[in-house]
mmCIF file of C-alpha atoms in Angstrom:
data_model
loop_
_atom_site.group_PDB
_atom_site.id
_atom_site.type_symbol
_atom_site.label_atom_id
_atom_site.label_comp_id
_atom_site.label_asym_id
_atom_site.label_seq_id
_atom_site.Cartn_x
_atom_site.Cartn_y
_atom_site.Cartn_z
ATOM 1 C CA MET A 71 57.795 -66.292 22.325
ATOM 2 C CA ALA A 72 56.573 -62.626 22.770
ATOM 3 C CA SER A 73 58.214 -59.678 22.485
ATOM 4 C CA HIS A 74 57.606 -56.979 25.171
ATOM 5 C CA ARG A 75 58.934 -53.773 23.317
ATOM 6 C CA ARG A 76 58.664 -50.395 25.224
ATOM 7 C CA PRO A 77 56.286 -48.008 22.865
ATOM 8 C CA LYS A 78 58.225 -45.880 20.532
ATOM 9 C CA GLN A 79 59.166 -42.519 21.962
ATOM 10 C CA PRO A 80 58.178 -39.482 19.676
ATOM 11 C CA SER A 81 60.786 -37.636 18.714
ATOM 12 C CA ARG A 82 62.185 -34.421 20.177
ATOM 13 C CA ALA A 83 61.566 -32.891 16.791
ATOM 14 C CA ARG A 84 57.910 -34.185 16.341
ATOM 15 C CA VAL A 85 57.177 -33.279 20.203
ATOM 16 C CA THR A 86 58.262 -29.790 18.892
ATOM 17 C CA VAL A 87 56.101 -29.594 15.974
ATOM 18 C CA LEU A 88 52.723 -30.787 17.907
ATOM 19 C CA THR A 89 53.604 -28.130 20.301
ATOM 20 C CA THR A 90 53.963 -25.308 18.080
ATOM 21 C CA ALA A 91 50.436 -26.362 16.354
ATOM 22 C CA ALA A 92 48.863 -26.503 19.472
ATOM 23 C CA ALA A 93 49.873 -23.156 20.690
ATOM 24 C CA ALA A 94 49.275 -21.581 16.811
ATOM 25 C CA ALA A 95 45.604 -23.345 17.470
ATOM 26 C CA VAL A 96 45.520 -21.624 20.862
ATOM 27 C CA VAL A 97 46.676 -18.074 19.076
ATOM 28 C CA LEU A 98 44.017 -18.211 16.221
ATOM 29 C CA SER A 99 41.199 -19.396 18.580
ATOM 30 C CA SER A 100 42.109 -16.439 20.823
ATOM 31 C CA GLN A 101 42.307 -14.269 17.490
ATOM 32 C CA ALA A 102 39.111 -15.231 16.672
ATOM 33 C CA ALA A 103 37.243 -14.808 19.862
ATOM 34 C CA ASN A 104 39.006 -11.427 19.786
ATOM 35 C CA ALA A 105 37.147 -10.698 16.385
ATOM 36 C CA ALA A 106 33.980 -10.288 17.205
ATOM 37 C CA PRO A 107 34.323 -7.153 18.828
ATOM 38 C CA SER A 108 36.162 -5.605 16.451
ATOM 39 C CA GLU A 109 33.455 -6.298 13.502
ATOM 40 C CA LYS A 110 31.008 -4.479 16.408
ATOM 41 C CA LEU A 111 29.314 -1.757 14.093
ATOM 42 C CA SER A 112 30.122 2.238 15.270
ATOM 43 C CA LYS A 113 27.287 3.993 16.067
ATOM 44 C CA ASP A 114 27.356 6.131 12.911
ATOM 45 C CA GLU A 115 27.785 2.905 11.131
ATOM 46 C CA VAL A 116 24.665 1.476 12.752
ATOM 47 C CA LYS A 117 22.615 5.043 12.155
ATOM 48 C CA SER A 118 23.302 4.728 8.484
ATOM 49 C CA LYS A 119 22.279 1.556 7.913
ATOM 50 C CA VAL A 120 19.411 2.057 10.330
ATOM 51 C CA ASP A 121 18.412 5.222 7.773
ATOM 52 C CA LYS A 122 18.538 2.957 4.934
ATOM 53 C CA LEU A 123 16.518 0.111 6.459
ATOM 54 C CA TYR A 124 13.887 3.341 7.581
ATOM 55 C CA GLU A 125 13.948 4.484 4.086
ATOM 56 C CA GLU A 126 13.423 0.876 2.718
ATOM 57 C CA ALA A 127 10.088 0.273 4.596
ATOM 58 C CA GLU A 128 8.994 3.700 3.976
ATOM 59 C CA GLN A 129 9.414 2.561 0.052
ATOM 60 C CA ALA A 130 7.342 -0.633 0.700
ATOM 61 C CA THR A 131 5.071 1.201 3.105
ATOM 62 C CA GLU A 132 3.723 3.223 -0.093
ATOM 63 C CA THR A 133 3.397 -0.083 -2.136
ATOM 64 C CA PHE A 134 1.477 -1.061 0.749
ATOM 65 C CA ASN A 135 -0.549 1.765 0.704
ATOM 66 C CA GLY A 136 -1.527 1.521 -2.666
ATOM 67 C CA ALA A 137 -2.646 -2.202 -2.185
ATOM 68 C CA LYS A 138 -4.591 -1.294 0.758
ATOM 69 C CA GLU A 139 -6.079 1.549 -1.472
ATOM 70 C CA LYS A 140 -7.070 -0.886 -4.444
ATOM 71 C CA GLN A 141 -8.517 -3.420 -2.161
ATOM 72 C CA GLU A 142 -10.836 -1.572 -0.901
ATOM 73 C CA LYS A 143 -12.103 0.210 -3.852
ATOM 74 C CA LEU A 144 -12.203 -3.496 -5.125
ATOM 75 C CA GLN A 145 -14.071 -4.480 -2.090
ATOM 76 C CA LYS A 146 -16.879 -1.318 -2.778
ATOM 77 C CA GLU A 147 -17.252 -1.892 -6.714
ATOM 78 C CA ILE A 148 -17.455 -5.940 -5.992
ATOM 79 C CA SER A 149 -20.294 -5.038 -3.406
ATOM 80 C CA THR A 150 -21.988 -2.352 -5.934
ATOM 81 C CA ILE A 151 -22.014 -5.267 -8.585
ATOM 82 C CA GLN A 152 -23.514 -8.021 -6.369
ATOM 83 C CA ASP A 153 -26.348 -5.729 -5.415
ATOM 84 C CA ASN A 154 -27.068 -5.283 -8.938
ATOM 85 C CA VAL A 155 -26.760 -8.691 -9.927
ATOM 86 C CA ALA A 156 -29.353 -8.989 -6.586
ATOM 87 C CA ARG A 157 -31.598 -6.549 -8.055
ATOM 88 C CA GLY A 158 -31.433 -7.573 -11.797
ATOM 89 C CA GLN A 159 -32.132 -11.038 -10.930
ATOM 90 C CA ALA A 160 -35.124 -9.950 -8.830
ATOM 91 C CA ASP A 161 -36.314 -8.042 -12.355
ATOM 92 C CA LEU A 162 -35.546 -11.074 -14.461
ATOM 93 C CA ASN A 163 -37.942 -13.117 -12.096
ATOM 94 C CA GLU A 164 -40.675 -10.557 -12.008
ATOM 95 C CA LEU A 165 -40.719 -10.538 -15.626
ATOM 96 C CA ARG A 166 -40.694 -14.113 -15.968
ATOM 97 C CA ASP A 167 -43.536 -14.279 -13.500
ATOM 98 C CA SER A 168 -45.749 -11.989 -15.650
ATOM 99 C CA MET A 169 -45.125 -14.104 -18.748
ATOM 100 C CA GLY A 170 -46.240 -16.720 -16.593
ATOM 101 C CA LEU A 171 -49.100 -15.505 -15.149
ATOM 102 C CA ALA A 172 -50.658 -14.607 -18.929
ATOM 103 C CA ALA A 173 -50.253 -18.221 -19.740
ATOM 104 C CA ALA A 174 -51.292 -19.779 -16.912
ATOM 105 C CA ALA A 175 -54.203 -17.489 -17.873
ATOM 106 C CA GLN A 176 -54.428 -18.727 -21.621
ATOM 107 C CA TYR A 177 -54.141 -22.239 -20.585
ATOM 108 C CA ARG A 178 -57.154 -22.359 -17.902
ATOM 109 C CA THR A 179 -58.916 -21.234 -20.819
ATOM 110 C CA GLY A 180 -57.544 -23.694 -23.228
ATOM 111 C CA SER A 181 -55.917 -21.182 -25.630
ATOM 112 C CA ILE A 182 -52.575 -20.973 -24.618
ATOM 113 C CA ASP A 183 -50.403 -19.380 -27.372
ATOM 114 C CA PRO A 184 -47.670 -21.847 -28.515
ATOM 115 C CA SER A 185 -45.295 -19.005 -28.298
ATOM 116 C CA LEU A 186 -45.385 -18.599 -24.310
ATOM 117 C CA GLN A 187 -44.088 -22.328 -24.238
ATOM 118 C CA LEU A 188 -40.876 -19.995 -24.685
ATOM 119 C CA LEU A 189 -41.390 -19.576 -20.762
ATOM 120 C CA LEU A 190 -40.551 -22.784 -20.187
ATOM 121 C CA SER A 191 -36.925 -22.277 -22.079
ATOM 122 C CA SER A 192 -34.020 -20.557 -20.254
ATOM 123 C CA ASN A 193 -32.830 -19.341 -23.652
ATOM 124 C CA PRO A 194 -35.307 -16.884 -25.269
ATOM 125 C CA ASP A 195 -32.779 -16.268 -27.713
ATOM 126 C CA ASP A 196 -33.245 -19.237 -29.503
ATOM 127 C CA TYR A 197 -36.595 -18.899 -29.619
ATOM 128 C CA LEU A 198 -36.840 -15.397 -30.844
ATOM 129 C CA ASP A 199 -34.371 -16.612 -33.657
ATOM 130 C CA LYS A 200 -37.699 -18.948 -35.193
ATOM 131 C CA ALA A 201 -39.097 -16.813 -37.811
ATOM 132 C CA SER A 202 -42.182 -19.048 -37.759
ATOM 133 C CA ALA A 203 -42.624 -18.883 -34.176
ATOM 134 C CA ALA A 204 -42.084 -15.053 -33.770
ATOM 135 C CA ASP A 205 -45.002 -14.700 -36.313
ATOM 136 C CA GLN A 206 -47.137 -16.005 -33.068
ATOM 137 C CA LEU A 207 -46.054 -13.183 -30.607
ATOM 138 C CA SER A 208 -48.092 -10.553 -29.980
ATOM 139 C CA GLY A 209 -46.475 -7.322 -29.877
ATOM 140 C CA GLN A 210 -46.300 -7.139 -25.820
ATOM 141 C CA GLN A 211 -45.412 -10.215 -25.861
ATOM 142 C CA VAL A 212 -42.294 -9.563 -28.018
ATOM 143 C CA GLU A 213 -41.485 -6.578 -25.496
ATOM 144 C CA ALA A 214 -41.550 -9.075 -22.412
ATOM 145 C CA LEU A 215 -39.382 -11.071 -24.078
ATOM 146 C CA LYS A 216 -36.657 -8.939 -25.248
ATOM 147 C CA LYS A 217 -36.802 -7.188 -21.827
ATOM 148 C CA ILE A 218 -35.951 -10.706 -20.459
ATOM 149 C CA GLN A 219 -32.986 -11.233 -22.941
ATOM 150 C CA GLU A 220 -31.703 -8.432 -22.262
ATOM 151 C CA LYS A 221 -32.110 -8.765 -18.543
ATOM 152 C CA GLN A 222 -29.976 -11.951 -19.033
ATOM 153 C CA ARG A 223 -27.494 -10.448 -21.153
ATOM 154 C CA GLU A 224 -26.804 -7.873 -18.378
ATOM 155 C CA LEU A 225 -26.645 -10.582 -15.272
ATOM 156 C CA ALA A 226 -24.047 -12.601 -17.611
ATOM 157 C CA GLN A 227 -22.022 -9.396 -17.609
ATOM 158 C CA GLU A 228 -21.933 -8.220 -14.481
ATOM 159 C CA ARG A 229 -21.325 -11.748 -13.308
ATOM 160 C CA SER A 230 -18.193 -11.978 -15.594
ATOM 161 C CA GLU A 231 -16.983 -8.530 -14.037
ATOM 162 C CA ALA A 232 -17.814 -9.684 -10.569
ATOM 163 C CA SER A 233 -15.677 -12.539 -10.970
ATOM 164 C CA ALA A 234 -12.514 -10.692 -12.721
ATOM 165 C CA LYS A 235 -12.637 -8.365 -9.748
ATOM 166 C CA LEU A 236 -12.545 -11.136 -7.119
ATOM 167 C CA LYS A 237 -9.540 -12.641 -8.744
ATOM 168 C CA ASP A 238 -7.734 -9.350 -8.664
ATOM 169 C CA LEU A 239 -9.197 -8.885 -5.029
ATOM 170 C CA ALA A 240 -7.311 -11.794 -4.485
ATOM 171 C CA THR A 241 -4.044 -10.801 -5.893
ATOM 172 C CA THR A 242 -4.138 -7.432 -4.275
ATOM 173 C CA ARG A 243 -4.367 -9.157 -0.922
ATOM 174 C CA THR A 244 -1.543 -11.252 -1.670
ATOM 175 C CA GLU A 245 0.454 -8.069 -2.438
ATOM 176 C CA LEU A 246 -0.708 -6.595 0.636
ATOM 177 C CA GLY A 247 0.420 -9.188 2.781
ATOM 178 C CA LYS A 248 3.749 -9.558 1.229
ATOM 179 C CA LYS A 249 4.559 -5.521 1.057
ATOM 180 C CA LYS A 250 3.288 -5.664 4.949
ATOM 181 C CA LYS A 251 5.802 -8.199 6.088
ATOM 182 C CA GLU A 252 8.466 -6.750 3.868
ATOM 183 C CA VAL A 253 7.803 -3.299 5.923
ATOM 184 C CA GLN A 254 8.060 -5.168 9.242
ATOM 185 C CA ALA A 255 11.239 -7.020 8.024
ATOM 186 C CA LYS A 256 12.737 -4.061 7.276
ATOM 187 C CA LEU A 257 11.663 -2.280 10.834
ATOM 188 C CA ALA A 258 12.833 -5.567 12.689
ATOM 189 C CA GLU A 259 16.262 -5.545 11.017
ATOM 190 C CA ALA A 260 16.518 -2.057 12.200
ATOM 191 C CA GLN A 261 15.463 -2.540 15.820
ATOM 192 C CA LYS A 262 18.319 -5.524 16.247
ATOM 193 C CA LEU A 263 20.799 -3.332 14.589
ATOM 194 C CA LEU A 264 19.855 -0.512 17.107
ATOM 195 C CA ASN A 265 20.116 -2.719 19.967
ATOM 196 C CA THR A 266 23.922 -3.773 19.103
ATOM 197 C CA LEU A 267 24.367 -0.352 20.577
ATOM 198 C CA THR A 268 25.274 0.811 23.860
ATOM 199 C CA ALA A 269 23.319 2.774 25.976
ATOM 200 C CA LYS A 270 25.266 5.880 25.705
ATOM 201 C CA GLU A 271 25.171 5.318 21.835
ATOM 202 C CA LYS A 272 21.653 4.683 21.613
ATOM 203 C CA ALA A 273 21.195 8.068 24.263
ATOM 204 C CA ALA A 274 23.421 10.264 21.969
ATOM 205 C CA LEU A 275 21.305 8.833 18.660
ATOM 206 C CA SER A 276 18.051 9.751 20.403
ATOM 207 C CA ALA A 277 19.067 13.165 21.506
ATOM 208 C CA ALA A 278 20.159 14.255 17.987
ATOM 209 C CA ASP A 279 16.811 12.945 16.782
ATOM 210 C CA ALA A 280 15.101 14.580 19.154
ATOM 211 C CA ARG A 281 17.234 17.750 17.942
ATOM 212 C CA ALA A 282 15.940 17.172 14.487
ATOM 213 C CA SER A 283 12.296 16.711 15.487
ATOM 214 C CA ARG A 284 12.158 19.590 17.803
ATOM 215 C CA ASP A 285 9.411 20.877 20.176
ATOM 216 C CA ALA A 286 5.973 20.614 18.519
ATOM 217 C CA GLY A 287 5.722 24.079 20.166
ATOM 218 C CA GLU A 288 8.765 25.374 18.687
ATOM 219 C CA ARG A 289 8.284 28.669 16.591
ATOM 220 C CA VAL A 290 10.084 28.049 13.212
ATOM 221 C CA ASP A 291 11.204 30.983 10.947
ATOM 222 C CA LEU A 292 9.162 30.233 8.027
ATOM 223 C CA GLY A 293 9.742 33.430 5.977
ATOM 224 C CA ASP A 294 7.850 35.069 3.839
ATOM 225 C CA ALA A 295 7.438 32.720 1.223
ATOM 226 C CA PRO A 296 3.986 33.001 -0.864
ATOM 227 C CA ALA A 297 1.337 31.650 0.366
ATOM 228 C CA GLY A 298 -0.746 28.913 -1.841
ATOM 229 C CA SER A 299 -4.279 29.137 -2.456
ATOM 230 C CA GLY A 300 -7.341 29.327 0.126
ATOM 231 C CA ARG A 301 -7.244 25.806 0.448
ATOM 232 C CA ALA A 302 -3.633 24.770 0.351
ATOM 233 C CA MET A 303 -3.261 27.282 2.876
ATOM 234 C CA ALA A 304 -6.019 25.512 4.816
ATOM 235 C CA ALA A 305 -4.326 21.840 4.432
ATOM 236 C CA PHE A 306 -1.222 23.384 5.268
ATOM 237 C CA GLN A 307 -2.458 24.980 8.841
ATOM 238 C CA ALA A 308 -4.536 21.542 9.503
ATOM 239 C CA ALA A 309 -1.133 19.876 9.323
ATOM 240 C CA GLN A 310 0.487 22.630 11.634
ATOM 241 C CA THR A 311 -1.705 21.355 13.892
ATOM 242 C CA GLN A 312 -0.130 17.565 13.786
ATOM 243 C CA LEU A 313 3.261 18.490 14.823
ATOM 244 C CA GLY A 314 4.803 16.263 17.238
ATOM 245 C CA LYS A 315 2.487 13.472 16.177
ATOM 246 C CA PRO A 316 4.300 9.888 15.640
ATOM 247 C CA TYR A 317 5.008 8.509 12.332
ATOM 248 C CA GLN A 318 3.279 4.637 12.009
ATOM 249 C CA TYR A 319 3.650 2.795 8.307
ATOM 250 C CA GLY A 320 0.086 2.444 7.097
ATOM 251 C CA ALA A 321 -1.351 5.576 9.285
ATOM 252 C CA THR A 322 -3.737 8.564 8.283
ATOM 253 C CA GLY A 323 -4.265 9.960 11.408
ATOM 254 C CA THR A 324 -5.041 11.501 13.850
ATOM 255 C CA ALA A 325 -2.992 9.379 16.472
ATOM 256 C CA THR A 326 -0.145 8.570 13.960
ATOM 257 C CA TYR A 327 0.576 9.299 10.466
ATOM 258 C CA ASP A 328 3.004 8.080 7.414
ATOM 259 C CA CYS A 329 4.129 10.861 4.767
ATOM 260 C CA SER A 330 1.271 10.742 2.411
ATOM 261 C CA GLY A 331 -1.262 9.942 5.356
ATOM 262 C CA LEU A 332 -0.628 13.316 6.344
ATOM 263 C CA THR A 333 -0.744 15.235 3.307
ATOM 264 C CA SER A 334 -3.905 13.270 2.281
ATOM 265 C CA TRP A 335 -5.439 13.897 5.925
ATOM 266 C CA ALA A 336 -4.361 17.616 5.778
ATOM 267 C CA TYR A 337 -6.073 17.990 2.276
ATOM 268 C CA ALA A 338 -8.972 16.384 3.389
ATOM 269 C CA GLN A 339 -9.717 18.613 5.899
ATOM 270 C CA ALA A 340 -9.491 21.692 3.458
ATOM 271 C CA GLY A 341 -12.415 19.778 1.762
ATOM 272 C CA VAL A 342 -10.039 18.597 -1.319
ATOM 273 C CA HIS A 343 -9.676 14.809 -1.919
ATOM 274 C CA ILE A 344 -6.303 13.694 -2.826
ATOM 275 C CA SER A 345 -4.801 10.166 -3.893
ATOM 276 C CA ARG A 346 -3.448 8.062 -0.970
ATOM 277 C CA THR A 347 0.283 7.477 -2.002
ATOM 278 C CA SER A 348 3.285 9.765 -2.582
ATOM 279 C CA GLN A 349 3.508 8.365 -6.470
ATOM 280 C CA ASP A 350 -0.463 8.926 -7.170
ATOM 281 C CA GLN A 351 -0.136 12.533 -5.237
ATOM 282 C CA ALA A 352 2.978 13.404 -7.744
ATOM 283 C CA ASN A 353 0.198 13.173 -10.262
ATOM 284 C CA ASP A 354 -2.817 15.230 -8.579
ATOM 285 C CA GLY A 355 -1.840 18.580 -9.671
ATOM 286 C CA THR A 356 0.455 21.049 -11.593
ATOM 287 C CA ARG A 357 4.452 19.783 -11.076
ATOM 288 C CA ILE A 358 6.733 22.773 -9.675
ATOM 289 C CA TYR A 359 10.405 21.727 -10.760
ATOM 290 C CA SER A 360 12.030 24.824 -9.092
ATOM 291 C CA LYS A 361 12.321 25.522 -5.029
ATOM 292 C CA ALA A 362 12.363 28.801 -5.825
ATOM 293 C CA ASP A 363 8.515 28.425 -7.342
ATOM 294 C CA LEU A 364 7.480 26.551 -4.567
ATOM 295 C CA LYS A 365 4.302 27.990 -2.115
ATOM 296 C CA VAL A 366 3.310 27.163 1.158
ATOM 297 C CA GLY A 367 1.006 24.377 1.030
ATOM 298 C CA ASP A 368 2.194 22.679 -2.240
ATOM 299 C CA LEU A 369 3.465 19.215 -2.020
ATOM 300 C CA VAL A 370 6.688 18.928 -1.893
ATOM 301 C CA ILE A 371 8.182 15.292 -3.866
ATOM 302 C CA PHE A 372 11.095 13.378 -2.733
ATOM 303 C CA TYR A 373 13.053 10.414 -4.129
ATOM 304 C CA GLY A 374 13.931 9.418 -7.575
ATOM 305 C CA ASP A 375 11.221 6.703 -7.246
ATOM 306 C CA GLN A 376 8.411 9.509 -5.702
ATOM 307 C CA HIS A 377 8.190 7.639 -2.190
ATOM 308 C CA HIS A 378 8.264 10.560 0.006
ATOM 309 C CA VAL A 379 6.027 13.767 0.254
ATOM 310 C CA GLY A 380 5.665 16.357 2.499
ATOM 311 C CA LEU A 381 4.149 19.879 2.585
ATOM 312 C CA TYR A 382 6.147 22.992 1.531
ATOM 313 C CA ALA A 383 6.086 25.488 5.027
ATOM 314 C CA GLY A 384 8.071 28.648 3.654
ATOM 315 C CA ASN A 385 11.869 29.189 4.383
ATOM 316 C CA GLY A 386 13.428 25.935 2.720
ATOM 317 C CA GLN A 387 11.303 23.916 5.114
ATOM 318 C CA VAL A 388 8.935 21.373 4.751
ATOM 319 C CA LEU A 389 6.380 19.991 7.045
ATOM 320 C CA HIS A 390 6.213 15.926 7.214
ATOM 321 C CA ALA A 391 5.862 12.802 8.761
ATOM 322 C CA PRO A 392 9.688 11.416 8.093
ATOM 323 C CA ARG A 393 9.882 7.902 9.167
ATOM 324 C CA THR A 394 9.719 4.964 11.874
ATOM 325 C CA GLY A 395 11.105 6.795 14.952
ATOM 326 C CA THR A 396 10.137 10.108 14.201
ATOM 327 C CA VAL A 397 7.517 12.554 14.810
ATOM 328 C CA VAL A 398 5.663 15.451 12.257
ATOM 329 C CA ARG A 399 8.055 17.678 12.169
ATOM 330 C CA TYR A 400 9.687 20.853 10.159
ATOM 331 C CA GLU A 401 12.825 20.144 8.032
ATOM 332 C CA SER A 402 14.780 21.210 5.311
ATOM 333 C CA ILE A 403 14.011 20.774 1.795
ATOM 334 C CA ASN A 404 17.558 19.945 1.375
ATOM 335 C CA ASN A 405 17.849 16.954 4.070
ATOM 336 C CA MET A 406 16.349 14.865 0.736
ATOM 337 C CA PRO A 407 16.542 14.479 -2.677
ATOM 338 C CA PHE A 408 13.863 17.049 -4.040
ATOM 339 C CA GLN A 409 11.984 16.147 -7.269
ATOM 340 C CA PHE A 410 9.472 18.717 -7.683
ATOM 341 C CA GLY A 411 6.538 20.235 -6.289
ATOM 342 C CA VAL A 412 2.866 19.566 -6.848
ATOM 343 C CA ARG A 413 0.507 22.441 -6.821
ATOM 344 C CA ILE A 414 -3.228 20.737 -5.851
#
């Protein structure tokens, strides 16, 4: 006969334990839910992280600029070599044609010189290396063959050079693509952080940045710093006309600029070509290691890796394109780690 027992009821102690565990779970869940807001970064923390990301983006930008400049240089060199190869091949064909006409004329008269048969060979070197055959060549034919040999060597060398530069170009393009993605990733990350701020916090940061950028038309006391050379002053005055223009990585004007884009553009207006990147511009002239010795128009290099550059404006000020989100403006030379000046 089946036994019909009532299910065993949980003890009061067990109920108490379960209830306590459930209550604890609710508390922990509540704490976890409340933890997210407490992890939100303050406005100042966001600004600090965003500034760091912008600095890293500018570092990548100067590498991007260098790769872009190298790409353009390689493309020009490759184009020149390819043009030379095309002209060289035409010259070689002309030399061979002229020798061919001489052979044809001798053939028609039945007196073809055996030496002219080397025209049928793709390698005149092999023929000329045979002394017995060389005796049968006229002085004019020898000179023509030497020209063919020389032209063949030139073409082989130029084709080899073009091949090497094409490989270098492919590597440079890969580097360019990587650095472009790196810059974009840094800027996107900075924007993501800024988006975590409230409207009021964003407005406060914008106001602070606006005060730093100043109005492009506002007069800045540049003191009585000694003027640089005529061209340095012309470059500085050209840069002054760009006050208020937005920063954009990789830009060289005249709508937008990055730091080295502004300085290279400014000196170009003075008729002076300087390098494209801040690191290269650091080697374009005489270095000035004392701030007190700077003259208006000197380049000013910042940061240990030399990834930022501006123009000395006098009275401890530089004129530069700072970073994303700012405009071409004056700023204290002490706001960034000064390395040295460069007198072009």
